[in-house]
Coordinates of C-alpha atoms in Angstrom, one line a residue:
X1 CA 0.0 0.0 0.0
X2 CA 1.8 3.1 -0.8
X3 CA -0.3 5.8 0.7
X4 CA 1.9 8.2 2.3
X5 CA 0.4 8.6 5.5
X6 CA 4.2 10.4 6.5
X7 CA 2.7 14.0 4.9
X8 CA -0.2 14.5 7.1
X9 CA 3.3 14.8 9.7
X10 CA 4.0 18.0 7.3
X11 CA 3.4 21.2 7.5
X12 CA 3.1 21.6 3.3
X13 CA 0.0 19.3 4.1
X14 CA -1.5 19.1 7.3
X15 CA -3.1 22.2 8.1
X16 CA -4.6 22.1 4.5
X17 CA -5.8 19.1 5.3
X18 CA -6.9 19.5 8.8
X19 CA -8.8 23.1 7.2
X20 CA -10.6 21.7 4.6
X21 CA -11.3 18.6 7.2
X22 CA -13.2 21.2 9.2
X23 CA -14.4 22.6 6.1
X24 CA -16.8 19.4 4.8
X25 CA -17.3 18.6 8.6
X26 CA -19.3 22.0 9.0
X27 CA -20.9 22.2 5.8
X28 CA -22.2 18.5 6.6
X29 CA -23.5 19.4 10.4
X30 CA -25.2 22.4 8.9
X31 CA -26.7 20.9 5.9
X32 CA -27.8 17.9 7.4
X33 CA -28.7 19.5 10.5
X34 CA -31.5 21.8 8.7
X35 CA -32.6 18.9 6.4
X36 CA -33.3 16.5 9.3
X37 CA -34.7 19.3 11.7
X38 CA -37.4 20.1 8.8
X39 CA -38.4 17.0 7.4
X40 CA -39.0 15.5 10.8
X41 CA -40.3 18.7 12.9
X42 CA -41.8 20.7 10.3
X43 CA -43.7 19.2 7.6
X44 CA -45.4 15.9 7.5
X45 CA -46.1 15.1 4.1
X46 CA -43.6 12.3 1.9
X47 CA -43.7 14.8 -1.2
X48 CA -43.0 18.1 0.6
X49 CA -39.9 16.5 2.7
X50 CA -38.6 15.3 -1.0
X51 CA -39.4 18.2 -2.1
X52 CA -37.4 20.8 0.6
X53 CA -35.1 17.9 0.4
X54 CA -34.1 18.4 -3.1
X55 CA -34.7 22.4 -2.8
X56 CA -31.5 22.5 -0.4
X57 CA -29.8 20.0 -2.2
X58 CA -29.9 22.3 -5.7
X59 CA -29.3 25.8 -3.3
X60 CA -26.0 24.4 -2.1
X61 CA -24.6 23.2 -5.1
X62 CA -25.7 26.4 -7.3
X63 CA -22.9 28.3 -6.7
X64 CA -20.6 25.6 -7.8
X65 CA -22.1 26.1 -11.5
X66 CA -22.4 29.8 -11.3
X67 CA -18.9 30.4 -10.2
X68 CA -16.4 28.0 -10.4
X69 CA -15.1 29.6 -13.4
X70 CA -14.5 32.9 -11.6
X71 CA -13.0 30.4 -8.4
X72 CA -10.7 28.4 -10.5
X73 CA -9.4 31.7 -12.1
X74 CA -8.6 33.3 -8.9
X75 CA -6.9 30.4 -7.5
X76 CA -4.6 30.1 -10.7
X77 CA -4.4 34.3 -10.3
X78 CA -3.3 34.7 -6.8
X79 CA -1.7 33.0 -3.2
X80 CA -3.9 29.8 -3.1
X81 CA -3.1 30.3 1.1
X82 CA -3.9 33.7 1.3
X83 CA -7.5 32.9 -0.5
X84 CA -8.4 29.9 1.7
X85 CA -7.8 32.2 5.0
X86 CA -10.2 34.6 3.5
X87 CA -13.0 33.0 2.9
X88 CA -12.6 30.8 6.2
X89 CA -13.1 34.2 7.7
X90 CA -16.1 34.9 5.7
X91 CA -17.2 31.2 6.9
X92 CA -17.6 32.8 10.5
X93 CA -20.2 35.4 9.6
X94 CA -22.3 32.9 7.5
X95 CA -22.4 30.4 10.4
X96 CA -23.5 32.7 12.6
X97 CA -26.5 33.4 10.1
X98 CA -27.6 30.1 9.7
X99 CA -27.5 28.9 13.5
X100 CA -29.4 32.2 14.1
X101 CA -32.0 30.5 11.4
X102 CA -31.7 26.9 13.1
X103 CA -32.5 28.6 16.4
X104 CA -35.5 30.7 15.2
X105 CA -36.5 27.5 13.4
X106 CA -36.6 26.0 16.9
X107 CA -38.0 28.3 18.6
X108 CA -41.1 27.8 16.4
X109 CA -41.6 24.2 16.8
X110 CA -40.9 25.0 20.6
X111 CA -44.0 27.3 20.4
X112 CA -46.2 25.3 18.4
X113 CA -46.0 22.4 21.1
X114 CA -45.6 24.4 24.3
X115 CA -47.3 27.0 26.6
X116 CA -48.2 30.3 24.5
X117 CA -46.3 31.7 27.1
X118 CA -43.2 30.3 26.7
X119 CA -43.0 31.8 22.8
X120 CA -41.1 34.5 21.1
X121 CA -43.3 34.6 18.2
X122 CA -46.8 34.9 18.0
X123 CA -48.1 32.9 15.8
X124 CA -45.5 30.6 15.6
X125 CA -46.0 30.4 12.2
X126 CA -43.8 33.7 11.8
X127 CA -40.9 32.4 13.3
X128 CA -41.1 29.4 10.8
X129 CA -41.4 31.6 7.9
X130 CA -38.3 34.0 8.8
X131 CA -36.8 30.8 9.5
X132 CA -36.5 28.5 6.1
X133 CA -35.5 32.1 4.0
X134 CA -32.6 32.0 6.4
X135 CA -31.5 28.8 6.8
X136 CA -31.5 28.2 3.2
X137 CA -29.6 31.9 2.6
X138 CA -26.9 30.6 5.0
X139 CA -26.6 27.1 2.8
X140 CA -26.1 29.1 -0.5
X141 CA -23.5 31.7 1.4
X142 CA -21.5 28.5 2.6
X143 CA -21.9 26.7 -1.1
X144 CA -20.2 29.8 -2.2
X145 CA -17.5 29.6 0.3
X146 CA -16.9 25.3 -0.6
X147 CA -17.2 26.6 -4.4
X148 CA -14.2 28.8 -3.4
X149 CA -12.2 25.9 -1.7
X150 CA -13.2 23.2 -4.1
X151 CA -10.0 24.1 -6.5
X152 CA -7.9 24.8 -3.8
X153 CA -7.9 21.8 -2.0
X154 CA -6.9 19.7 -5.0
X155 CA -4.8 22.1 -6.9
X156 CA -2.6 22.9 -4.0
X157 CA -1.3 19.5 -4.1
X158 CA 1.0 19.1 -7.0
X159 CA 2.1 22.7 -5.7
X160 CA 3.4 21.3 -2.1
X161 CA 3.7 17.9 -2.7
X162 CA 6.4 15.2 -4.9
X163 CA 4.9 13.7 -7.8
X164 CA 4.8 10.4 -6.5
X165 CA 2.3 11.7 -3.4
X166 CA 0.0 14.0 -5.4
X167 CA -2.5 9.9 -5.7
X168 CA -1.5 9.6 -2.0
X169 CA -3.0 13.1 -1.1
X170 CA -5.7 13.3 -3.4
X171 CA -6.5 10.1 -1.6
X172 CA -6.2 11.4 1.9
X173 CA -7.8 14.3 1.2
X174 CA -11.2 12.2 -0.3
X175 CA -10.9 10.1 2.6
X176 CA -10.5 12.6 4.9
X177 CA -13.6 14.3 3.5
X178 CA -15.9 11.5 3.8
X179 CA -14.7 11.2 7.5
X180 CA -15.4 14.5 8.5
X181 CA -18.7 14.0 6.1
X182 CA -19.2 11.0 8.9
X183 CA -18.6 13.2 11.6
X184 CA -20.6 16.2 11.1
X185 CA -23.3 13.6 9.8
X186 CA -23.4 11.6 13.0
X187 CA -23.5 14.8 15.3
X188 CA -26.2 16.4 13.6
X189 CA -28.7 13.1 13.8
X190 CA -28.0 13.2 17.6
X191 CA -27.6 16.0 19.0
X192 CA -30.5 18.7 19.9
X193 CA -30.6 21.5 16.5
X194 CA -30.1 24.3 18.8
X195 CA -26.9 22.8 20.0
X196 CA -25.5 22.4 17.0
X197 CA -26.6 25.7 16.2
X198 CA -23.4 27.0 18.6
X199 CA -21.1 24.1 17.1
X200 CA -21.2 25.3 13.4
X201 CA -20.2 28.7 14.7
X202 CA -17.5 27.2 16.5
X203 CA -16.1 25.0 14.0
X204 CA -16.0 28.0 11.9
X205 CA -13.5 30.0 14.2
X206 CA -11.2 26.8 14.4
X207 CA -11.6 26.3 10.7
X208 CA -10.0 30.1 10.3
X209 CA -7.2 29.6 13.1
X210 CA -5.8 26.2 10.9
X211 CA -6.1 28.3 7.4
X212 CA -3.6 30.5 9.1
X213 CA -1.0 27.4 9.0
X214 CA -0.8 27.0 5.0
X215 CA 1.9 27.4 3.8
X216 CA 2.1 30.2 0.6
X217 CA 1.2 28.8 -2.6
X218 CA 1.8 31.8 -5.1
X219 CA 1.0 31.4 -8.7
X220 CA 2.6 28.5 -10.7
X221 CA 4.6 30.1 -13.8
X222 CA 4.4 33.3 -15.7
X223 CA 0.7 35.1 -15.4
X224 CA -0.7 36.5 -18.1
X225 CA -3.9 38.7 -17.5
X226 CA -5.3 38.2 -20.1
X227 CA -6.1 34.5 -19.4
X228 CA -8.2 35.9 -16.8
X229 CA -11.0 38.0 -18.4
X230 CA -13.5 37.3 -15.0
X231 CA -10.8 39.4 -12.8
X232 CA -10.7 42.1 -15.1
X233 CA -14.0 43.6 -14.5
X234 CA -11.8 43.5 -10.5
X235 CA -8.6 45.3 -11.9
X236 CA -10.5 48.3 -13.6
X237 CA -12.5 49.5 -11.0
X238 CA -9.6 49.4 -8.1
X239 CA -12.8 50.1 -5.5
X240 CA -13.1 46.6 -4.1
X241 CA -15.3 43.6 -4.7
X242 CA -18.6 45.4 -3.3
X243 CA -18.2 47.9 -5.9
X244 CA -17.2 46.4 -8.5
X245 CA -20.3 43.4 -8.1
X246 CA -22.6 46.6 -7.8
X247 CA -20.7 48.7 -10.8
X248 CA -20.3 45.4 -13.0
X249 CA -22.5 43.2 -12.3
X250 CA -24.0 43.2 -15.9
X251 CA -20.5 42.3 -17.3
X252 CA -19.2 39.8 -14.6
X253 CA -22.7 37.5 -15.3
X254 CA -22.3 38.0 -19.0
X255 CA -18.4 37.1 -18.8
X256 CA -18.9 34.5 -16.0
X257 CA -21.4 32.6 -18.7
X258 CA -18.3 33.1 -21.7
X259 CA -15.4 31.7 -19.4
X260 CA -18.3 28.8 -18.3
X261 CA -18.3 27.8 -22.0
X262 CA -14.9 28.5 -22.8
X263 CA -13.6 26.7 -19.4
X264 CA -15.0 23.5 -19.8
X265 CA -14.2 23.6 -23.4
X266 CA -10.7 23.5 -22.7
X267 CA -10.4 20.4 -20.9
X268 CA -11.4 18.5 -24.4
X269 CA -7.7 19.3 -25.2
X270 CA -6.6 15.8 -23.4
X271 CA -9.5 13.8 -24.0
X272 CA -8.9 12.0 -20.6
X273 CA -9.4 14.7 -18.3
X274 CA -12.6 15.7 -20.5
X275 CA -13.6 12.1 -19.9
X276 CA -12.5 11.9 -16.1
X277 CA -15.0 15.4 -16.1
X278 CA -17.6 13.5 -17.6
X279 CA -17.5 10.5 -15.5
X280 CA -17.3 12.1 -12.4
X281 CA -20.0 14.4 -12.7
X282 CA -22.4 11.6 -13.7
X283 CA -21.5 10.0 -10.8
X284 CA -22.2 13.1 -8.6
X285 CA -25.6 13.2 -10.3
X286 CA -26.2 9.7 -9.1
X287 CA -25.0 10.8 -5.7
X288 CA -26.9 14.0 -5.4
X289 CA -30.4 11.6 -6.1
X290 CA -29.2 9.4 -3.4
X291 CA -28.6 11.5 -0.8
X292 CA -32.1 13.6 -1.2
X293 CA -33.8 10.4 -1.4
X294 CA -32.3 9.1 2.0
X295 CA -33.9 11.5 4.6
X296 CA -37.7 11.2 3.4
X297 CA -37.1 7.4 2.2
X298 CA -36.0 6.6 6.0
X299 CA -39.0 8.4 7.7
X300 CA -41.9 6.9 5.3
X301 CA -40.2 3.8 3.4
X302 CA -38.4 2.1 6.6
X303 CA -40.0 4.6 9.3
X304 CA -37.4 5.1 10.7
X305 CA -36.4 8.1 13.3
X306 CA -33.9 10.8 12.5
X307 CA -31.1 9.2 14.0
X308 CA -31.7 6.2 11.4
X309 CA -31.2 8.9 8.9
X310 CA -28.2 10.0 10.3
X311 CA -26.9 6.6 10.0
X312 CA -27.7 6.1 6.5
X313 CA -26.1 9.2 5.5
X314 CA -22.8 7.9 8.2
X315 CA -22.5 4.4 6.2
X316 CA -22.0 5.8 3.2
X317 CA -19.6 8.6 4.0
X318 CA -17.5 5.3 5.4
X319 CA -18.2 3.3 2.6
X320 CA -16.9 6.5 0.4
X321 CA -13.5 6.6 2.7
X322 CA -13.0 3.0 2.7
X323 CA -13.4 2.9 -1.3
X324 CA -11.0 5.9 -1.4
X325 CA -8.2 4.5 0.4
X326 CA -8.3 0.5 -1.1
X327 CA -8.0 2.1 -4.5
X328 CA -4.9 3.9 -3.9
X329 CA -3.7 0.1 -2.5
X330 CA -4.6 -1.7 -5.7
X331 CA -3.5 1.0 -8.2
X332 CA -0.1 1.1 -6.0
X333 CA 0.3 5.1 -6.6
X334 CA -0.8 4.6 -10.4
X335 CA -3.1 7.5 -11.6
X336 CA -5.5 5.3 -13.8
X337 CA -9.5 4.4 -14.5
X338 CA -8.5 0.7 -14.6
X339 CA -10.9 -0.6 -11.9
X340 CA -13.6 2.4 -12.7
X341 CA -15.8 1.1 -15.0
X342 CA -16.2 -2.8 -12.9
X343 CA -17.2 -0.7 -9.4
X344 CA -19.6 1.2 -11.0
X345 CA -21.4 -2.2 -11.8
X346 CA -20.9 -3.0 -8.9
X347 CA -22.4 0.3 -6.9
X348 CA -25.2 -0.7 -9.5
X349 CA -25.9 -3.8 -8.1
X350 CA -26.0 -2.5 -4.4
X351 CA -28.2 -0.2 -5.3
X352 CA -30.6 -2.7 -6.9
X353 CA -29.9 -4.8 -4.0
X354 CA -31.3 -1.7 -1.8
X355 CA -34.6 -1.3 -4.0
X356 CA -35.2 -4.7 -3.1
X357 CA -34.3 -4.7 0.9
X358 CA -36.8 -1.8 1.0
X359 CA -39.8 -3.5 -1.3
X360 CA -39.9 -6.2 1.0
X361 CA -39.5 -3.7 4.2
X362 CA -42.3 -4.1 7.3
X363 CA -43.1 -0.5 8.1
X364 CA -44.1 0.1 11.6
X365 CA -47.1 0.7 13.0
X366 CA -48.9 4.1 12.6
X367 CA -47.6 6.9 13.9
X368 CA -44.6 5.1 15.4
X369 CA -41.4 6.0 14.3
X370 CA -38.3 3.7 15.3
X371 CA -35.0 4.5 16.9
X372 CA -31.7 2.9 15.9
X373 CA -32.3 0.1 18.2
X374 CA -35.3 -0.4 17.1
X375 CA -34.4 -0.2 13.7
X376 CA -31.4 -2.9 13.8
X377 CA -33.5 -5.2 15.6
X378 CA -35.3 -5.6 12.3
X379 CA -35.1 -8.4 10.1
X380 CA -33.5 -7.0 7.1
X381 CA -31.9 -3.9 8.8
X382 CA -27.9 -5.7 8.1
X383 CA -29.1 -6.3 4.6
X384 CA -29.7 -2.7 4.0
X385 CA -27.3 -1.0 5.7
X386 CA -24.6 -3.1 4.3
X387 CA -26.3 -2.8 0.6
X388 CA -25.6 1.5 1.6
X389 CA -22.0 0.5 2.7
X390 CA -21.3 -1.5 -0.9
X391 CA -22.8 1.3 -2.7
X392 CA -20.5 3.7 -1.2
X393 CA -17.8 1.4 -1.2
X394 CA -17.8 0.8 -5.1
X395 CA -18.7 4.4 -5.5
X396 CA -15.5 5.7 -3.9
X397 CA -13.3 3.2 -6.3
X398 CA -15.2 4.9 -8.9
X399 CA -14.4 8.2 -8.3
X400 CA -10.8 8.5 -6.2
X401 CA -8.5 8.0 -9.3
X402 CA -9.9 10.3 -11.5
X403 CA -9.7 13.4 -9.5
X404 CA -6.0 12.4 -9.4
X405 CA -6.6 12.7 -13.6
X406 CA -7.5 16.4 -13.1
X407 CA -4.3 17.1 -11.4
X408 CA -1.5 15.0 -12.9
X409 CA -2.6 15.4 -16.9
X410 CA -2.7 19.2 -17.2
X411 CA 0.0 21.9 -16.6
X412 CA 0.7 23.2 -12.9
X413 CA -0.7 26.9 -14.2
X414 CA -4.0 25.2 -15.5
X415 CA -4.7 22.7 -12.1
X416 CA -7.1 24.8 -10.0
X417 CA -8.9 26.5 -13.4
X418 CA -9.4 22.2 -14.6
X419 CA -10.6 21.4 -11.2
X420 CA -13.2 24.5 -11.7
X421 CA -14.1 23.1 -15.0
X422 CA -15.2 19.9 -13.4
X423 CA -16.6 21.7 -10.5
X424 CA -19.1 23.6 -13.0
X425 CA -20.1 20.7 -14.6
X426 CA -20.3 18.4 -11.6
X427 CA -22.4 20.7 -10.1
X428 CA -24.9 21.5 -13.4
X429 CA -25.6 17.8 -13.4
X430 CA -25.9 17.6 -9.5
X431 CA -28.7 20.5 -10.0
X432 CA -30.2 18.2 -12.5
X433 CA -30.2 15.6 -10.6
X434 CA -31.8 17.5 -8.0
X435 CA -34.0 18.8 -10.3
X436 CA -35.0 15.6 -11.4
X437 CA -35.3 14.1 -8.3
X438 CA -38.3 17.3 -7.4
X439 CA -39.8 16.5 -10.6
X440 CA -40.7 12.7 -9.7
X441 CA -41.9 13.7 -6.3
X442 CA -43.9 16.1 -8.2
X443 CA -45.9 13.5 -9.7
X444 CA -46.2 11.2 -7.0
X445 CA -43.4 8.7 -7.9
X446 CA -43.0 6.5 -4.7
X447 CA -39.5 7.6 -3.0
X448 CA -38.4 4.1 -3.2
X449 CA -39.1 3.6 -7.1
X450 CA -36.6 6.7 -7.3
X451 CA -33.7 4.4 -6.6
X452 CA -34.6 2.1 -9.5
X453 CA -33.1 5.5 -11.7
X454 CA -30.0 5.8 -9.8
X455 CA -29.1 2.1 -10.2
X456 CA -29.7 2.7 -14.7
X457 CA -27.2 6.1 -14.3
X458 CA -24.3 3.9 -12.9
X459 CA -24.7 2.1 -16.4
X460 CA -24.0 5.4 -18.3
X461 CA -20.9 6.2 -15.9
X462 CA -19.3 2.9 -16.2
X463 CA -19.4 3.4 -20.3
X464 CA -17.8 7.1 -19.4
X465 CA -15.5 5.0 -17.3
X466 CA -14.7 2.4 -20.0
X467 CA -14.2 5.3 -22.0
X468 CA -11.9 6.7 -20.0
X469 CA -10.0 4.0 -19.7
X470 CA -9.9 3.0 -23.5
X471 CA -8.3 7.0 -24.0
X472 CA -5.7 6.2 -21.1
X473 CA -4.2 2.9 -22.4
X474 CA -4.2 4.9 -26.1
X475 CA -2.5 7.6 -24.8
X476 CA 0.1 5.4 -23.0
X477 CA 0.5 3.1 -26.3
X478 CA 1.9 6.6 -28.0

């Protein structure tokens, strides 16, 4: 196995590491946090928990497709280190907007079952109205923050690491997300909302006091300005980013939409990192559909409490990890799709397998809703939560080595404007997805039948994986 577990001992990795560790770990407690508090506190209907699900699920991946471009050119532009610290100071002020939201949210479902007395808003119908506009502000503001990181945290890597550690790190760093993923996950299915209304604050501040540890990662080669036409709007009014979004905003969207298009055309220049784009974002889509279907699937498919939902969403942020990390061990350091197309199959398969567990599922009785001992004591509770760990599993065999693709097969200059090329597109298709997925609840397609669509997609990604594959052994033979 030759991950090189010696650079998270190294100071050109491991406070990058431990930042952007904090980084998914707060976006997860937040996100999942809000979702769980509102499908199982405020509404109590399948297709409007699918529904909200989905609806937070497209708000935080937005910003990913409506300015990557703009991040990726920044990050290529200027001190990758010096960007991280300040947007994990702007991190601090968004968190404290959202747990104001989780509070106010509840404080409303406080009201609604307590003493009149005991309320801060009358009716407490208010509260839960000021509440969602919030909560879901606070989610975009922190997509926009992640879509700021996102080509950092794999474009600094080439930049402080040796070329035989760049698979090892890219590797950690997946890993490492799906941990914190776990983490963040787990706390927010068990602990009270307005608890980890305080922790996402905190985690915030600690998140800023490790950014300060990176270590300066100034632009790679010579910069010409003119490869940057989204900064330009920046350099000619010399007033700041406030004025210039208020003074340009006309001409930032329209050139944000240009470099968009021009962007992800580039990558087509090495057909495998246009593939290794491709592949990955359908398998993102997949992965968007799975994760809104898991909340409202475990409260009226398996009724199951939130905690159960928690758990889900835990299992597969291992399975993710797990799949991350044996990859690296059989490709032995090797940046290649070799074993892409067979997981994907396989993550099929699970999937299927899942469908199945949950057709032949006992629901409890009315109005009863099952904690996790409750839950494992069920017949075919193993069979479906190891059917979650296999799809996760295969998944992250599937994905690991061809984020490596993105950094080892373009030029240093180009590595965080590729990785924003993929991010746009990951993130177009995970709003489809989501879109999709609101569309089917829309007309009253069972949440369980849903999964019967992301098993056919892993068909389609294991041909972009084949694909992939074919154009890496042809590009070898030359």
């Amino acid at each position: 196995m030759t991950t090189s577990t010696h650079i998270l001992r190294r100071r050109r990795f491991l406070p990058l590491f431990v930042t952007q560790l904090f980084n998914a770990f707060n976006d997860n407690l937040y996100k999942t946090a809000m979702v769980l508090f509102v499908v199982y506190s405020v509404y109590n209907s399948e297709a409007e928990e699918a529904l909200f699900s989905a609806v937070a699920s497209g708000v935080f991946i937005l910003p990913f497709f409506v300015l990557s471009a703009l991040a990726g050119q920044l990050a290529d532009m200027r001190d990758k280190a010096r960007i991280i610290r300040i947007v994990k100071a702007c991190e601090i002020g968004i968190m404290i907007v959202g747990a104001a939201g989780l509070l106010i949210a509840w404080q409303a479902v406080q009201c609604a079952a307590g003493p009149a007395d005991t309320c801060l808003f009358r009716p407490p119908a208010a509260a839960a109205e000021m509440a969602i506009p919030l909560l879901l502000a606070a989610l975009f503001a922190m997509g926009v923050h992640s879509t700021f990181i996102g080509p950092i945290k794999y474009a600094i890597l080439p930049q402080h690491l040796h070329p035989d550690e760049v698979l090892a790190g890219t590797g950690l760093v997946e890993a490492g997300t799906y941990l914190a993923i776990l983490f963040g996950t787990i706390l927010a299915g068990w602990i009270p909302v307005e608890v980890a209304a305080g922790v996402v604050v905190a985690i915030a501040v600690l998140g800023f006091i490790t950014s300060q540890f990176v270590p300066p990662a100034p632009p790679q080669g010579a910069i010409n300005e003119l490869d940057f036409p989204l900064l330009d709007p920046l350099r000619r009014s010399g007033r700041g980013p406030v004025f210039t979004a208020l003074a340009f905003g006309p001409v930032l969207i329209a050139d944000q939409l240009v470099s968009m298009f021009k962007l992800v055309r580039s990558t087509s220049d090495d057909r495998r990192v246009f593939l290794a784009i491709m592949a990955i974002s359908f398998f993102w889509t997949i992965g968007a559909v799975l994760f809104i279907q898991f909340p409202p699937l475990a409260k009226n498919v398996l009724t199951a409490s939130k905690e159960v939902a928690s758990l889900f969403l835990v299992i597969f942020s291992v399975g993710v990890a797990i799949g991350s990390v044996s990859v690296n061990a059989l490709l032995k350091g090797t940046v290649s799709a070799r074993y892409s197309p067979a997981s994907v199959i396989v993550m099929a398969l699970f999937v299927l397998a899942f469908y199945l567990v949950c057709r032949a599922w006992t629901p409890a009785p009315e109005e009863s809703l099952m904690d996790v001992g409750q839950f494992m004591a069920q017949p075919l509770a193993i069979a479906a939560l190891l059917c979650l760990l296999g799809i996760a599993i295969a998944g992250g065999m599937f994905v690991v080595p061809l984020y490596a693709f993105l950094t080892t097969f373009v030029p240093k200059t180009q590595t965080a404007r590729t990785i924003a090329a993929n991010n746009i597109v990951n993130s177009g298709a995970m709003v489809g997805g989501a879109l999709l997925a609101m569309g089917l609840s829309a007309v009253d397609i069972a949440i369980v039948d849903q999964l019967l669509l992301s098993a056919a997609m892993c068909l389609v990604s294991s041909w972009l994986g084949k694909k992939l594959y074919d154009a890496e052994k042809a590009a070898a033979a030359r």
